[in-house]
Amino acid sequence: MRPVAVIGAGMTKFGRSEWPLLKLMNVASLAALNDANLGDVKVDGVVVANMGAARLNKQTAIASALVDRLNLFPAMAESVENGPASGASAFKVGYQAIASGMADVVLVTGVEMMRAVNNLEVTDFVASLSHPEAEYIYGVTLPGLAGMFARLYMERYGVTREHLAMVAIKNHANAMKNPYAHIHQTVTMEGILTAPEAVVNNPPIAEPLHMFDCCPVSDGAAAVVLATQEIAEKLGRQVVRVAGIGQATDTHAVHERPDPTELTAVRLAAQRAFSMASLTPQDIDVAELHDAFTILEIAESEEVGFFKKGEGHKALAEGVTSLGGKLPINPSGGLKAKGHPVGATGVAQLVELTWQLRGEAGERQVENAKNAFACNFGGFGNNVVATVLTREG
Amino acid sequence: MANVDELEALLRPPELEMPPYPPKVITLASGEKMVVRQLDREEVPILLEAIYPLLWVERDYYDIVSARLFGELLAYKRYRVKNEYVLVGLIDGLLAGMVNGHMVDEKVGMSYHTLTIRRGLRVGSHLFAAKMEYHMDFLNQEEVLIVAESPIGFRRWMIEYPLQKKYEVPHELGGGPSWVLNKETYLAAKPRLVSGSRPVSTQLLTGAQTIVLPEEEKIVAQVLGGKGGDK
Amino acid sequence: MDEKVYGARCKDCGKEMYPAHARCPECGSENLEPLEITGEGKVLTYTDLYALPLDYEQRYLRLAIVELDSGLRATGQLLDEKPKIGKRVKTTVGVVRKSGDRKTHGLQFVPL
Ligand SMILES: [Zn+2]
C-alpha cells in the first residue's frame, strides 16, 4: 500500500445556498484544487459524496457532472452514498484508489443541498435511512432516535441537560471563529436553559433533546485533494498523511443492539483507524466528532477512546474539549454550528483537520497539532467511518 | 387626534377603547435582552425603511408579508384600520422584528403579520406570542383570528399552539379560512410560548426608545439566513 | 383487527428476532418462520418527538423502545400519558401512519 497525503482542502460557506448543487461542488472543488496547486500533475480520480441529490435536487450521476465542469477528463469518477457517513466513505474510496496504485491524485468532494426543499421533506428524507418496517413507519426520525438514545444515556451516566447545553455553547463559540460556519451566533446557558424564557428559546425537538441540541439543516460543499506521499513531497507541500481509516457497521434497527447506549460501530471504527495509524486516542491533539446531536459528541468522545465510558461529560464540563483545553473537540463548530450538509460533512471534518494540522485554522487554531481524528457517523450509528490524519515533520 | 376635520372623521373606522401594551423584556438564547413594546404612529416611517428592501425577497414569503405589512403600517399611521396596533422587538435599540393586528370588535381580534429581521433566535415566536398576549391578557378578547401565509407560519402557529379551524369565518388577509386561538388554547399554550418579564428597567426602556435599523444589506442577509457560497 | 406485526424465528436454533432478517443472526440459517410480535414488557426508553416527518399533523409523537418479556425489543408508538422508563406496557396494533388514503398498521404500546 502506498502512503497517501491530503494536499489540498477547500469548502464553501455552509448555510443556505443561493447556488445550485453543481456550483456548490465546483466552488469547493476548485478551492481544494487551487490549494493543492498541482501544476502539471493530473487528477485521475474523482469521488463525490452525496446522500440526497436524486431526491432533493432531482439530479443523479453528479460525479460525472463534476468531471465535466472541471475538465478533468478522462479521470475515473463515482458518487458514494452512505448516509451521513458519505463524506468519510468517499474519502476512504479515494484513499483506496491511491494506496492500491489505481490512481495517483484523487479529488474527493462532498456536497448536499438540503434547503432546496422544505423542512418536513428534509426530515422525512433523512428519516428514510431508518429501518423501513421497524422504525420509519412509526414516524421515527433521526432526532427521534437521538432522543431515545439520549434519555437512556443520560439516566444511566448522570448526564444532564446542562451538559448537553455546554456542548452547544462550546461549538457555537467555536463557530464564531470559523468564517465557513452556518451559524454565527453565540448562545448562553441562561438563554437556552436557565432563564424562564428558555422554554420558548429552546423548545423540545425530541425530549430530552431541544432545538439547541440539534444541528441545523444546511447546504454546502467541501473538498480535498489526495495524492501519493511521493507527489505531495515533490510538490513541496506540508504533508498531511492519511495515517488510518477504520469503518464498522451495526444493526439497522437501533433497538436490536444488545445495549442501545453503546455505539459499537463508533468504537470499532476508531479502534481500526488507531490500529492502522499505530497511534492511540491519547496521541490525538484535535478531533472533529459527529455532533448532529449534542449527546453524540459526549457519547462518541467516550466510544472512540478519549475518555472512559460515562466520563465524557465530566471532561467537557472541565473544559478539556474546549479550544485551549487538552483535547479540543469540534474547533470548527461541529455539525451543531458549522452546519450539517449531510454528504459534505465527513469531507468538511477532514478539511478542518487538514487546516488544523497545517496551522492554517486562524483564530480557532489548536496549537502545534500533530495528530488529528475525525468520526463521521452514518445512520444512527449503523455505519461509521473514523479517520486519523498526521502531520509529517 | 387633534384637528380631525369632518370628512377625515368619516374616513376613519370608529375606534374602540384600547389599553396600551405594557412593555416587557425577554432574554434570548444569546443572552441578549429584547424589549417588546408598542409602536407609536410617528415611528411608522422607520419601520417602512426596514421593510422596504424585503419587498423583493421571495424566500420564506418575505415579499408578500413585507408588502402587506407595508400597507398595514401606513394604514396604522393614517388611521385606516380599526384599532390597529404594532409591536416591535428591539435588542439594544436595534430592530429585531415586528408584529401587528387589530380589534374586529370587543371580543374578536385579528392577527395580521409577523416579520422577523433577526433570525435564528426565535424572535418571531416571541413576538407572535406577545401579540396573542396583547389580545388575550390586555384587550381581554375571547378569540384571535389567524391565517398563515407561509409554511413556517403554518407549522409554527397552527401546530405549535395548536390553533383550531374556524373555516366559516374568512380572514381579512386574502379571504381564506381562518384559524382561531381561543382563551382555553391560549391559557394551555401560555406557559411554553409566552415569556418575558415586567416591568422593564428604566435603562432598558430608555435604550429601546429610539429604533435603530441594521444596515440594509444586513437586513437582507439575515433574512436570507447566511447566504451560501464564498465566505 | 387482523393486522399483525411479525418478526421471525429461526427454525434451526430457535433464535427470535425483530425485525426479520434474511439470515439468522445467531446461526446463519435461512430457515426462518414468521413470529408474531405481541405481549407485555417494559419501556426501555422513550421520547416526545416534535420534529415529525411527512404524514403527521399533531404537535408531537410519543415513541418508545420496549423490551418484551420474551427478550425481544421493539420500537413503536407509546400511548401513555405518564411515560416512565421501566414502566410495564403491552403491545397493541393500530394505525401508526397515514399517507393520503393509505394506512399503515404497527405496534402501539399501552400501559398495563
Ligand atoms: Zn438460527
PDB file of N, CA and C and ligand atoms in Angstrom, chain C residues 10-15 24-29 32, ligand 1:
ATOM      1  N   CYS C  10     -35.920 -18.523  14.071  1.00  0.00           N
ATOM      2  CA  CYS C  10     -35.062 -19.446  13.328  1.00  0.00           C
ATOM      3  C   CYS C  10     -35.517 -20.871  13.616  1.00  0.00           C
ATOM      4  N   LYS C  11     -35.807 -21.610  12.532  1.00  0.00           N
ATOM      5  CA  LYS C  11     -36.282 -22.987  12.711  1.00  0.00           C
ATOM      6  C   LYS C  11     -35.152 -23.911  13.126  1.00  0.00           C
ATOM      7  N   ASP C  12     -33.924 -23.486  12.936  1.00  0.00           N
ATOM      8  CA  ASP C  12     -32.797 -24.348  13.286  1.00  0.00           C
ATOM      9  C   ASP C  12     -32.325 -24.166  14.720  1.00  0.00           C
ATOM     10  N   CYS C  13     -32.163 -22.910  15.158  1.00  0.00           N
ATOM     11  CA  CYS C  13     -31.623 -22.718  16.506  1.00  0.00           C
ATOM     12  C   CYS C  13     -32.625 -22.080  17.464  1.00  0.00           C
ATOM     13  N   GLY C  14     -33.801 -21.669  16.944  1.00  0.00           N
ATOM     14  CA  GLY C  14     -34.819 -21.116  17.830  1.00  0.00           C
ATOM     15  C   GLY C  14     -34.671 -19.639  18.121  1.00  0.00           C
ATOM     16  N   LYS C  15     -33.647 -18.984  17.591  1.00  0.00           N
ATOM     17  CA  LYS C  15     -33.417 -17.543  17.825  1.00  0.00           C
ATOM     18  C   LYS C  15     -34.610 -16.727  17.316  1.00  0.00           C
ATOM     19  N   CYS C  24     -30.365 -15.920   9.934  1.00  0.00           N
ATOM     20  CA  CYS C  24     -30.406 -15.895  11.390  1.00  0.00           C
ATOM     21  C   CYS C  24     -29.147 -15.224  11.946  1.00  0.00           C
ATOM     22  N   PRO C  25     -29.313 -14.198  12.781  1.00  0.00           N
ATOM     23  CA  PRO C  25     -28.156 -13.509  13.353  1.00  0.00           C
ATOM     24  C   PRO C  25     -27.337 -14.424  14.281  1.00  0.00           C
ATOM     25  N   GLU C  26     -27.950 -15.535  14.724  1.00  0.00           N
ATOM     26  CA  GLU C  26     -27.273 -16.429  15.664  1.00  0.00           C
ATOM     27  C   GLU C  26     -26.481 -17.517  14.919  1.00  0.00           C
ATOM     28  N   CYS C  27     -27.190 -18.264  14.036  1.00  0.00           N
ATOM     29  CA  CYS C  27     -26.536 -19.424  13.420  1.00  0.00           C
ATOM     30  C   CYS C  27     -26.366 -19.296  11.911  1.00  0.00           C
ATOM     31  N   GLY C  28     -26.922 -18.238  11.319  1.00  0.00           N
ATOM     32  CA  GLY C  28     -26.731 -18.043   9.884  1.00  0.00           C
ATOM     33  C   GLY C  28     -27.733 -18.780   9.011  1.00  0.00           C
ATOM     34  N   SER C  29     -28.641 -19.504   9.632  1.00  0.00           N
ATOM     35  CA  SER C  29     -29.621 -20.266   8.857  1.00  0.00           C
ATOM     36  C   SER C  29     -30.585 -19.344   8.108  1.00  0.00           C
ATOM     37  N   LEU C  32     -36.207 -19.596   8.264  1.00  0.00           N
ATOM     38  CA  LEU C  32     -36.882 -18.775   9.262  1.00  0.00           C
ATOM     39  C   LEU C  32     -38.390 -18.832   9.081  1.00  0.00           C
TER      40      LEU C  32
HETATM   41 ZN    ZN D   1     -30.522 -19.688  13.945  1.00  0.00          ZN
END
